XYZ file of C-alpha atoms in Angstrom:
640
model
C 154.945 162.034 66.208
C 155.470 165.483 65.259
C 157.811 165.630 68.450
C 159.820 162.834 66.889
C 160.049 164.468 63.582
C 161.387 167.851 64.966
C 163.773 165.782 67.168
C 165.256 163.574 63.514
C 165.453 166.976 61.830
C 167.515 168.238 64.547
C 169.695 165.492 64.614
C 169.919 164.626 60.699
C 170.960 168.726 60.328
C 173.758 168.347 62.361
C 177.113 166.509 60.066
C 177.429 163.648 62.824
C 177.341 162.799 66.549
C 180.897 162.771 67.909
C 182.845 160.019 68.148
C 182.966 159.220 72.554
C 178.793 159.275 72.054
C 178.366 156.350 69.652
C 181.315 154.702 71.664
C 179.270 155.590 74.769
C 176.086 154.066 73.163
C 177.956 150.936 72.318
C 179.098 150.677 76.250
C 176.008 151.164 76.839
C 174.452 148.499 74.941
C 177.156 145.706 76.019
C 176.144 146.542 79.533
C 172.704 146.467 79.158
C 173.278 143.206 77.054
C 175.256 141.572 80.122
C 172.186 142.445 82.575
C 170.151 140.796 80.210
C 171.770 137.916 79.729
C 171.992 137.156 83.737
C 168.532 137.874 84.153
C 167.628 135.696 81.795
C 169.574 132.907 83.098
C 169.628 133.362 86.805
C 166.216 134.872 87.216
C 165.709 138.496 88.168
C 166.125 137.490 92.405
C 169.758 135.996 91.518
C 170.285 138.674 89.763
C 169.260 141.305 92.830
C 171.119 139.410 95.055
C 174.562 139.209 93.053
C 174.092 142.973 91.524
C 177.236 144.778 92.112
C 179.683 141.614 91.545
C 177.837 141.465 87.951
C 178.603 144.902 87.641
C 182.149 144.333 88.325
C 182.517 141.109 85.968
C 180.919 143.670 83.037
C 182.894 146.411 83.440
C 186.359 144.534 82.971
C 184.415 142.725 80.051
C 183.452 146.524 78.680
C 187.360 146.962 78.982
C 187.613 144.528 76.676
C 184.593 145.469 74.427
C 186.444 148.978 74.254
C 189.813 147.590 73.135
C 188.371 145.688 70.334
C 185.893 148.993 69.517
C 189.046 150.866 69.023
C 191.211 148.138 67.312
C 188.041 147.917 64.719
C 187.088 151.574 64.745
C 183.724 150.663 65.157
C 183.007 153.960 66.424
C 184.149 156.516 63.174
C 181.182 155.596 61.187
C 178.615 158.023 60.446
C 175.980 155.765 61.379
C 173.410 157.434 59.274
C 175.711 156.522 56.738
C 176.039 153.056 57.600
C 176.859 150.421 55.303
C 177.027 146.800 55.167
C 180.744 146.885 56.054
C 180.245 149.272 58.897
C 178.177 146.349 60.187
C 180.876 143.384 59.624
C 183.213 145.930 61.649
C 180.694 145.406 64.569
C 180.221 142.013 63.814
C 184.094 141.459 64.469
C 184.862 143.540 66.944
C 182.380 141.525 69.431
C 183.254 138.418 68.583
C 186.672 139.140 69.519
C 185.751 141.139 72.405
C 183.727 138.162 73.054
C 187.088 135.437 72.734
C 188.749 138.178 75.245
C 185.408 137.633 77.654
C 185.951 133.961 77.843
C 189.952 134.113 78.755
C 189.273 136.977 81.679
C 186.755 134.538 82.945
C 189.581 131.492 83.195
C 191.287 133.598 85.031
C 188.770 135.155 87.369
C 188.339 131.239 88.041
C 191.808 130.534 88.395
C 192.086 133.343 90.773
C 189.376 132.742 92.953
C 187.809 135.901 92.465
C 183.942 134.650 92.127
C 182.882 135.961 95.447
C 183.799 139.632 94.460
C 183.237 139.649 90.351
C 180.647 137.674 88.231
C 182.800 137.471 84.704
C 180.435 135.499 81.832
C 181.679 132.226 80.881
C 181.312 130.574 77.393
C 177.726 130.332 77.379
C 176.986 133.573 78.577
C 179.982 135.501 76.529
C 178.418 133.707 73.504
C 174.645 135.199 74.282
C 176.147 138.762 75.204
C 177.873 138.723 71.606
C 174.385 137.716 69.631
C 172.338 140.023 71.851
C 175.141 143.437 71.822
C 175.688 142.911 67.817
C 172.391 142.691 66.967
C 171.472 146.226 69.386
C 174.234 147.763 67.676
C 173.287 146.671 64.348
C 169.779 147.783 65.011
C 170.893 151.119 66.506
C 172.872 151.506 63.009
C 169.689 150.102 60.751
C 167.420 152.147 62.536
C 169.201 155.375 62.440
C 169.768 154.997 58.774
C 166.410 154.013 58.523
C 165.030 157.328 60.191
C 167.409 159.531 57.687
C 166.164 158.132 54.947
C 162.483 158.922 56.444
C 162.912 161.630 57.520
C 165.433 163.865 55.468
C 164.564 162.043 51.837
C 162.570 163.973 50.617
C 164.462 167.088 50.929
C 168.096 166.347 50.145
C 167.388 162.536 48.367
C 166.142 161.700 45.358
C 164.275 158.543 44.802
C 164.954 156.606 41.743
C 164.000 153.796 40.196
C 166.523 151.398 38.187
C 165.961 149.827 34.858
C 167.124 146.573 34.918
C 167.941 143.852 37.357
C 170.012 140.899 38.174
C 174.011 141.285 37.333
C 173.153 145.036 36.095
C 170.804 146.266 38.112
C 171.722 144.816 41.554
C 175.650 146.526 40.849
C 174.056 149.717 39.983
C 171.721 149.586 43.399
C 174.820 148.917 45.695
C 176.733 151.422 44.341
C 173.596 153.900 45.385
C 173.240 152.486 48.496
C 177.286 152.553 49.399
C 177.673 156.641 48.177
C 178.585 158.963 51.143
C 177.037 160.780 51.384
C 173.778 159.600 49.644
C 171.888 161.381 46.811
C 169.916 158.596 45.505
C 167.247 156.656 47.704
C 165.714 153.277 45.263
C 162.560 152.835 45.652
C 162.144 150.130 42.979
C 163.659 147.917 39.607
C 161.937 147.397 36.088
C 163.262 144.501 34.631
C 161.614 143.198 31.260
C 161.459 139.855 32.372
C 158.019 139.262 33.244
C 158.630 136.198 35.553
C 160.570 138.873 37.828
C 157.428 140.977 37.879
C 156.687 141.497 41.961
C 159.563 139.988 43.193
C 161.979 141.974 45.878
C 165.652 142.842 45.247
C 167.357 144.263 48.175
C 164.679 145.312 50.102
C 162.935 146.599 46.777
C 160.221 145.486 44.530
C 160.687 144.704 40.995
C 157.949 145.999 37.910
C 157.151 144.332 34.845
C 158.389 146.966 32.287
C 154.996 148.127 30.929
C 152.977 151.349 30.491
C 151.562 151.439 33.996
C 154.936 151.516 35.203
C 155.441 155.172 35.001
C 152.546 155.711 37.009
C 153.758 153.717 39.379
C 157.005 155.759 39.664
C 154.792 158.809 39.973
C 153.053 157.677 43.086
C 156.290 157.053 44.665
C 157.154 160.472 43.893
C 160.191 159.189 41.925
C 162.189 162.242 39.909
C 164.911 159.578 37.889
C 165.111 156.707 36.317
C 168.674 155.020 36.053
C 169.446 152.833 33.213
C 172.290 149.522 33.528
C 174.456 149.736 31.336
C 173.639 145.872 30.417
C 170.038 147.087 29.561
C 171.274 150.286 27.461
C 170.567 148.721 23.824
C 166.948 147.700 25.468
C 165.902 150.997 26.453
C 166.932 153.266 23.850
C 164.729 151.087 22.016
C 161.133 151.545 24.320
C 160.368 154.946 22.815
C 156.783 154.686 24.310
C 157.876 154.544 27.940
C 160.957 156.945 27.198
C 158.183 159.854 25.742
C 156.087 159.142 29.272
C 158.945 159.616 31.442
C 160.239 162.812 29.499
C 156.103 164.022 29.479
C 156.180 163.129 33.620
C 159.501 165.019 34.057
C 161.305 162.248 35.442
C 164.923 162.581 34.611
C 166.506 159.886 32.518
C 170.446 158.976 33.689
C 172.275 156.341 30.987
C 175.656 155.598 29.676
C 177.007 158.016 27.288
C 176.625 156.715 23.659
C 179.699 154.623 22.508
C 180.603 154.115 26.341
C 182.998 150.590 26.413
C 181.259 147.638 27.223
C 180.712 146.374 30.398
C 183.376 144.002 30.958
C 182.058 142.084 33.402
C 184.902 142.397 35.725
C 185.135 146.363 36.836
C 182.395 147.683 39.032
C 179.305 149.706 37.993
C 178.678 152.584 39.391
C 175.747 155.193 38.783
C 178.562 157.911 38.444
C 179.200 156.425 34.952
C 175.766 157.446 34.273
C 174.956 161.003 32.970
C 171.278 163.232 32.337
C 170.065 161.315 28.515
C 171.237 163.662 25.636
C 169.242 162.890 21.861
C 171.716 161.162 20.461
C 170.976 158.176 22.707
C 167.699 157.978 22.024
C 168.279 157.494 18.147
C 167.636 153.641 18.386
C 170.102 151.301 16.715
C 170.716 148.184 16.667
C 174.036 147.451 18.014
C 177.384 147.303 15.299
C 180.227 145.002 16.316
C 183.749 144.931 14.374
C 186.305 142.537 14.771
C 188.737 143.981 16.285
C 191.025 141.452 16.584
C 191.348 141.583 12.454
C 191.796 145.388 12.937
C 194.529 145.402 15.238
C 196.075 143.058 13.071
C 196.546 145.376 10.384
C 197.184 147.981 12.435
C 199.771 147.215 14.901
C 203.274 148.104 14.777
C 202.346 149.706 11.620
C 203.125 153.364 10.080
C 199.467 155.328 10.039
C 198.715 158.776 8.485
C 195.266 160.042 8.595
C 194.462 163.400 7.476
C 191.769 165.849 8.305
C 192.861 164.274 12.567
C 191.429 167.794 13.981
C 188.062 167.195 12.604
C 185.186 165.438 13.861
C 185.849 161.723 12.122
C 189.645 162.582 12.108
C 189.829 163.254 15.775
C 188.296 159.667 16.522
C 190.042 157.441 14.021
C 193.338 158.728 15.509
C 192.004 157.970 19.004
C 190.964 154.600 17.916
C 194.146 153.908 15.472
C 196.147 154.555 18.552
C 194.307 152.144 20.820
C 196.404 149.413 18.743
C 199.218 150.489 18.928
C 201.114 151.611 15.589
C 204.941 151.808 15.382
C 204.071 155.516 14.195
C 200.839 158.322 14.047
C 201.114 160.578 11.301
C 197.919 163.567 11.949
C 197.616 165.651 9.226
C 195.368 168.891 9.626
C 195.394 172.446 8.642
C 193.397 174.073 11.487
C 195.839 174.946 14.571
C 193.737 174.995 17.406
C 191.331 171.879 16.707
C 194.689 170.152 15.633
C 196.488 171.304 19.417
C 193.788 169.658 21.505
C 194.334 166.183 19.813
C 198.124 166.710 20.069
C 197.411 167.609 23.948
C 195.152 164.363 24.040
C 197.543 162.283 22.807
C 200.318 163.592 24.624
C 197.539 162.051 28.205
C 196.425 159.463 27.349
C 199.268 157.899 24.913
C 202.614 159.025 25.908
C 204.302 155.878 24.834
C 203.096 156.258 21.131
C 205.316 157.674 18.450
C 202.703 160.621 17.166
C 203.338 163.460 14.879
C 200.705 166.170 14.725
C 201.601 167.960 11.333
C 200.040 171.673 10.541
C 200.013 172.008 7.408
C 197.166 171.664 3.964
C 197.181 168.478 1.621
C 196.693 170.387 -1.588
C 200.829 171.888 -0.603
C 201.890 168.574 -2.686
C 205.500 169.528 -1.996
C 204.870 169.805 1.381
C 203.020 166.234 1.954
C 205.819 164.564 -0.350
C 208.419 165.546 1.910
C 205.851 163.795 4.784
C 205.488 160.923 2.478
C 209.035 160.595 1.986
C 209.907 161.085 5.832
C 207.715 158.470 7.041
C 206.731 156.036 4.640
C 203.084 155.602 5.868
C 201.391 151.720 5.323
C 198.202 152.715 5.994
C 196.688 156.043 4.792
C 193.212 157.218 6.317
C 191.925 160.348 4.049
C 188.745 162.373 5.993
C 189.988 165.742 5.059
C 187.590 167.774 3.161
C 185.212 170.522 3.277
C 181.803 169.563 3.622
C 179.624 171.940 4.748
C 177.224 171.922 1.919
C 176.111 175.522 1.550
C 179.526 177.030 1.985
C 181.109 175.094 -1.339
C 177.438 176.004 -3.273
C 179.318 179.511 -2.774
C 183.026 178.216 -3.431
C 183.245 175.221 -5.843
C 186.690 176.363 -6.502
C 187.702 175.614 -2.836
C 185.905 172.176 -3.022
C 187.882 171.542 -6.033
C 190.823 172.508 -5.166
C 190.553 171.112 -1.732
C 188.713 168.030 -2.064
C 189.542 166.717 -5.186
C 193.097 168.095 -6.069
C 193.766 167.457 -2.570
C 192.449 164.078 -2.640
C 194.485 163.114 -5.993
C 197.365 164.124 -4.154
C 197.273 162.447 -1.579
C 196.422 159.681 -3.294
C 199.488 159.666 -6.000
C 201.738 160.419 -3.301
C 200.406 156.555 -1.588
C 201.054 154.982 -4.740
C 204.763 156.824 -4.938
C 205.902 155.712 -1.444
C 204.543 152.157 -1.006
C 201.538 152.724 0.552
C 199.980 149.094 1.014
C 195.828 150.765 1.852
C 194.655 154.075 1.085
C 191.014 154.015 3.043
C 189.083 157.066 1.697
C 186.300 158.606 3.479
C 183.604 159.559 0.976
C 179.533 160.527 1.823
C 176.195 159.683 1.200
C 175.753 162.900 -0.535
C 178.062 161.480 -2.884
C 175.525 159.403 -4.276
C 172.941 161.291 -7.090
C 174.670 164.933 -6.004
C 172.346 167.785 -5.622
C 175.441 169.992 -4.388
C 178.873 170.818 -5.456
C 180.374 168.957 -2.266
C 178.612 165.549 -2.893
C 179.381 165.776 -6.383
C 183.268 166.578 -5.509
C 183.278 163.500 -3.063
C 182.176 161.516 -6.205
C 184.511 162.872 -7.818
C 187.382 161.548 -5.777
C 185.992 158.210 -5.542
C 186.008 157.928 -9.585
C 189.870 158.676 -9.094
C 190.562 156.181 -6.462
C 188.422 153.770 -8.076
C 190.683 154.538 -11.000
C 193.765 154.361 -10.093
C 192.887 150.826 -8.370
C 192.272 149.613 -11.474
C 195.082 150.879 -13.045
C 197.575 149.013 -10.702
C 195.749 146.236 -10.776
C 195.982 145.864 -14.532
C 199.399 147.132 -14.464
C 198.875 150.514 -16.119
C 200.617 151.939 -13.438
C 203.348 150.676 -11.374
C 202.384 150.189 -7.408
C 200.702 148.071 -4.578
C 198.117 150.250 -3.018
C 195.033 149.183 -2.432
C 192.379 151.855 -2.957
C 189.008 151.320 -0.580
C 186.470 154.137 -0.488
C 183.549 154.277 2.742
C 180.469 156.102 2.784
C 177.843 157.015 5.369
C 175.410 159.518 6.159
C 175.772 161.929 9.032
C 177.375 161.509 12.157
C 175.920 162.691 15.398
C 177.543 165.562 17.347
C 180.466 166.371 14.426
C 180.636 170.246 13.188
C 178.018 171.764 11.794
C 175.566 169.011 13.102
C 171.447 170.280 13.429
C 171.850 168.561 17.039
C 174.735 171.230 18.596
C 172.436 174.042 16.886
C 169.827 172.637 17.873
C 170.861 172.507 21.200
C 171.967 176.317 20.933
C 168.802 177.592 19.873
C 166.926 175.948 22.632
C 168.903 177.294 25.203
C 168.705 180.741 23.626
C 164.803 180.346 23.999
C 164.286 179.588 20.830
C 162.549 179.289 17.632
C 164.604 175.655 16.601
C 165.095 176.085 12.691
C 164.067 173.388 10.342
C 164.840 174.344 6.568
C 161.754 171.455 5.872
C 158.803 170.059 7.471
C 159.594 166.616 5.796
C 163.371 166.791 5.589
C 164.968 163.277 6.785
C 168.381 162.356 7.506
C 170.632 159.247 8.101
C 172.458 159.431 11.326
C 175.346 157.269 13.097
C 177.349 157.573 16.129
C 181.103 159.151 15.721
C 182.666 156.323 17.246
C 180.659 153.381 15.094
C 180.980 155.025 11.642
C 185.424 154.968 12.584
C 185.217 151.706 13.697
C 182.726 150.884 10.338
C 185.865 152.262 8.745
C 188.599 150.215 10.213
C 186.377 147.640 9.810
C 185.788 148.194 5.788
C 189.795 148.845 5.835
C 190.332 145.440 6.644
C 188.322 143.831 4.715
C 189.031 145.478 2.052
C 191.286 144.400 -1.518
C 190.949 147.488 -3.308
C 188.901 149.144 -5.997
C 185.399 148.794 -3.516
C 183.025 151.470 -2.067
C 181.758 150.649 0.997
C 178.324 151.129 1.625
C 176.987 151.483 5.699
C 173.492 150.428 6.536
C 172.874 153.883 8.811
C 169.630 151.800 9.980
C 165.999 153.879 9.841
C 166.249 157.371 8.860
C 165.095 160.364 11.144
C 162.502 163.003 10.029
C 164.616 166.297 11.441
C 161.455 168.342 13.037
C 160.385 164.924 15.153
C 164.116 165.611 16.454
C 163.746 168.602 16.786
C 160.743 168.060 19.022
C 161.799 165.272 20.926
C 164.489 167.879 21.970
C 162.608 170.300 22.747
C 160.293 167.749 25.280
C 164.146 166.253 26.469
C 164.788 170.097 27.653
C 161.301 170.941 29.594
C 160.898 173.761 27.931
C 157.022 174.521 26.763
C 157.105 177.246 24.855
C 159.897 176.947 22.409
C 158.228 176.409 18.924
C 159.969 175.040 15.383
C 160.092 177.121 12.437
C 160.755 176.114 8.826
C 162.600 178.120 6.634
C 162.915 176.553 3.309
C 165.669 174.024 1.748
C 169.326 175.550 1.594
C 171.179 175.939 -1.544
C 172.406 172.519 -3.053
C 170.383 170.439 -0.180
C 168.228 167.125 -0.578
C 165.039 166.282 1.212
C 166.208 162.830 1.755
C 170.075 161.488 1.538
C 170.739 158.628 -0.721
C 172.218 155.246 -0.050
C 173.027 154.156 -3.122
C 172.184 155.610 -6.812
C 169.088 154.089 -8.533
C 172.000 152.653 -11.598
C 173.495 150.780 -8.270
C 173.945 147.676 -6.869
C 174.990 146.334 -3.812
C 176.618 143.109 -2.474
C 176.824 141.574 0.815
C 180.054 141.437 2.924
C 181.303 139.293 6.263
C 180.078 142.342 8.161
C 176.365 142.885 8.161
C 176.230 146.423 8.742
C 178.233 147.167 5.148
C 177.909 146.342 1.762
C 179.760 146.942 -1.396
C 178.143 149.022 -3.859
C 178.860 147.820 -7.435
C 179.256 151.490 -10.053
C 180.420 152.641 -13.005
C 183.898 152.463 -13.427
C 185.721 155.567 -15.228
C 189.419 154.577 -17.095
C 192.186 155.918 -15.163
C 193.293 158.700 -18.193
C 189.847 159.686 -18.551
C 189.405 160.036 -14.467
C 193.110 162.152 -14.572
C 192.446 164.241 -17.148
C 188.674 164.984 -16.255
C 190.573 166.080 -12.599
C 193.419 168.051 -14.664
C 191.107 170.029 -16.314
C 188.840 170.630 -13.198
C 191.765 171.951 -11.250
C 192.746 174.502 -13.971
C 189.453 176.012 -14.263
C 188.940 175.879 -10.680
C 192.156 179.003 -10.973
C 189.694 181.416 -12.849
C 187.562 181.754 -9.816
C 184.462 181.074 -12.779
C 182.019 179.425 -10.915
C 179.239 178.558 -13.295
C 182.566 177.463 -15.867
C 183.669 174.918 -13.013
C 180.316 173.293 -12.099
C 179.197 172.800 -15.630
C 182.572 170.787 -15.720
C 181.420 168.628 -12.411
C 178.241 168.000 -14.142
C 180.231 166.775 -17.470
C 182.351 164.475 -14.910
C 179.045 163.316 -13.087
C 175.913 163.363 -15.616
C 173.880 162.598 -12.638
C 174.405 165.757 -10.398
C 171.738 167.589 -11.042
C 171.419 170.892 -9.046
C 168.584 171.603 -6.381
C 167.380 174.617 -4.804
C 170.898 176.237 -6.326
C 171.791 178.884 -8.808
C 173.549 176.082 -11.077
C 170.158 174.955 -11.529
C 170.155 176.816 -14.982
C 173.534 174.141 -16.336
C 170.570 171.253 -15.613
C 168.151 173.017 -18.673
């Protein structure tokens, strides 16, 4: 045995055998398969007696066999490599090797050439076909066979796949068909229980339960792959994802937000990728109508602004999906604002886009935009939001957020705009900080100047809708990129609280919450997200930590920042909500503010916002918004 294994390690560390020996081995087999054949029909004395015109009868038939080799290249396979369409190749290259057979023998009969060469008829071409395919298919089986025995452990991983049927079995193939292979499957977990010890392609299928990582440990398993199909399943099975991650079995799934599975284009494990946090955040799966948001949105003139940041970036990406008759992205930061030019410029060449440098609060500079392009649809997610750096600069977040904002927002009304979405945040609700409280703010003003259309105060057909959610995973100044950061620096992860919880959604759901809320909307509403359960920060923290295998990385807390909440708010507790079509958003029902009151409130803000007087400008936000009270902050002292 151990003569055998030195011999397959030999062979299976050499790249392949050259071509002439597996076409020699083929000969070889069609030759031997011919013998057999006579002997087996003639008797072993017939078959002494007529040896050497046999011979002659199979070498012009291994003529033939050679022909139809070459014709079917039979012979360029690397057979460790084999596959099942290396073996139809054999399959049809002797059966028409075998049609050749049975015309040479007509006219070896014709010819009256049976005294010197023994050519097979029918019958016996027909058995040396059966008998030589299934050699060479066993030659190929075997050899494969022996690779995966004998050089698996070293160079192939074996995996299990989660999921089965339509999902599963299109994943396996693709594993099995890779040249050359990394992946050997040793198994399926399917969550039907009825499937529970049944075989798929030569594999046996596990009830998905907690035994079944021990299983995968005695088959010395290192990765789990994931179908696509089973994705929303999984994320959701946080008991057997913590066992894997504790066994050190790697995890390989669809990025979050991948496209759907189709049903129609193939799946292949190379979609898959090593499992990242964010998609282990389980939620339930949000569908839009998209058909309702490509009617408002095709052929149409869009300008978003804030496209180079995080939510920017991907509402342009999926605005342009739908094809609008123009792309207005708006953005003062160069470089961010370059790579989406460069992205559009790929991937939609055909679209009419204009990536525009420049700040909303220039007004004179965003009316000449206005004026230029006449934009139907306006999607506002600039504004600074990091929420210690405006505790240090409320002018900026005035002056920014809500001058910019109002605008923006005038400039709509001016030019025709027919919906002016706004993108707003949960810290808007009950502020703690100077940026929630300048997001609420701008959605008093919007709210406002709705209502002042709509009861003719002011002359114009916008529609003003305002959207809020929580955080998004993976945008700027996320805890999950420094999180990520700090891990791979050794360590300590940072967590300001012990207790500290957070809402979190996925970049591309929140934009298409948005275009969703967009097109539902008739203006004057706030759009409310259900962000599903919130996340305690240091259990994500953690399950980080155990997602990297490192052991000795430990979490420290350093206290709550300036202007930050424990725990994000929803709605406030004055609130209500109502349902919508969509069951994923809701409208919140608030105070409304009269449009003079909401201008000059802003007015006023703006000009003290010039003197730089900090203290002077929040005790103004607090006069706008009674319910902002301050927390962990120096404006604490206004709240007395």
């Amino acid at each position: 045995m151990n003569a055998i294994s030195k011999l397959c390690n030999w062979y299976f560390s050499r790249k392949a055998l050259p071509y002439w020996c597996i076409l020699a081995m083929d000969c070889a087999i069609v030759l031997i398969s011919g013998l057999f054949v006579f002997y087996m029909q003639h008797g072993g004395l017939s078959l002494t007696q007529h040896f050497w015109q046999v011979i002659a009868g199979l070498s012009l038939c291994l003529v033939i066999y050679v022909i139809s080799f070459f014709a079917f290249h039979t012979y360029n396979g690397v057979m460790r490599y084999s596959s099942f369409v290396d073996l139809h190749r054999v399959c049809y290259s002797t059966a028409s090797a075998g049609i050749g057979v049975c015309i040479l023998h007509q006219l070896q009969v014709h010819a009256a050439l049976t005294p010197y060469i023994l050519v097979p008829g029918f019958e016996s071409a027909l058995l040396i076909f059966i008998v030589a395919t299934m050699l060479m298919w066993c030659l190929r089986v075997i050899v494969k066979g022996m690779h995966d025995t004998y050089r698996g452990d070293s160079s192939i991983s074996k995996v299990f796949i989660y999921g089965c049927m339509e999902g599963g079995v299109a994943l396996a193939k693709s594993l099995v068909n890779e040249t050359p292979r990394r992946y050997r499957l040793r198994g399926f977990i399917s969550t039907d229980k009825s499937m529970n010890g049944k075989w798929l392609l030569g594999e046996q299928v596990y009830y998905d339960d907690d035994s079944v990582v021990e299983t995968m440990l005695n088959y010395h398993v290192s990765a789990l792959l994931v179908s696509p199909l089973q994705r929303e399943t999984f994320v959701k099975r946080t008991s057997l994802i913590d066992a894997l991650i504790k066994s050190g079995i790697q995890i390989l799934i669809s990025p979050s937000g991948a496209e759907e599975w189709d049903g129609k284009s193939p799946i292949s494990h190379r979609q898959l990728r090593e499992v990242q946090i964010e998609d282990l955040l389980s939620r339930d799966k949000i569908e839009v109508d998209m058909k309702a948001i490509g009617n408002m949105l095709t052929g149409r003139r869009i300008l978003i602004t804030g496209a180079a940041g995080s939510i920017g970036s991907e509402m342009a990406r999926q605005v342009a999906k739908f094809n609008p008759s123009h792309l207005i992205l708006i953005d003062q930061a160069e470089t961010p604002m370059h790579d989406v030019r460069l992205y559009m410029a790929r991937n939609h060449s055909g679209l009419c886009v204009e990536t525009i440098v420049t700040s909303i609060c220039k007004e004179s500079r965003m009316e000449r935009i206005f004026a230029e392009y006449k934009p139907e649809y306006v999607f506002h997610a600039a504004a600074y939001k990091h929420v210690p750096m405006m505790e240090d600069n409320p002018a900026e977040a005035v002056q920014n957020n809500i001058y910019g904002t109002r605008v923006i927002a005038d400039l709509a009304v001016k030019y025709g705009t027919k919906k002016f979405v706004m993108i707003s945040t949960d810290k808007a609700v009950n502020p703690t900080n100077v940026m929630g409280c300048s997001k609420r703010i701008c959605e008093i003003y919007c709210q406002a100047l709705n209502k002042a259309i709509f009861d003719g105060e002011i002359k114009g057909v916008t529609q003003f809708v305002t959207t809020r959610f929580g955080n998004v995973l993976g945008s700027n100044g996320s805890v999950i990129p420094l999180f990520k950061e700090q891990i791979q620096k050794g360590g300590p992860i940072t967590v300001t609280h012990k207790d500290i919880i957070r809402f979190f959604m996925l970049i591309p759901e929140a934009c298409r919450l948005v275009l969703e809320a967009g097109t539902m909307g008739r203006g004057g509403e706030i759009f409310v997200f259900d962000m599903g359960e919130p996340v305690r920060i240091a259990d994500l923290a953690q399950r980080m930590i155990d997602l990297s295998g490192a052991k000795d990385i430990e979490i420290q807390f350093t206290g709550l920042r300036d202007g930050e909440k424990l725990y994000e708010e929803v709605l406030s507790d004055a609130e209500l909500t109502k349902p919508t079509t969509h069951p994923k958003i809701l409208v919140a029902q608030v105070r409304e503010y009269p449009y003079a009151e909401a201008l000059q409130n802003e007015k006023e803000l703006y000009d003290i916002s010039l003197t730089g007087d900090d203290i002077s400008i929040v005790r103004k936000m607090k006069e706008v918004v009674p319910e902002y009270k301050s927390q962990h902050s120096k404006y604490q002292i206004l709240d007395s």
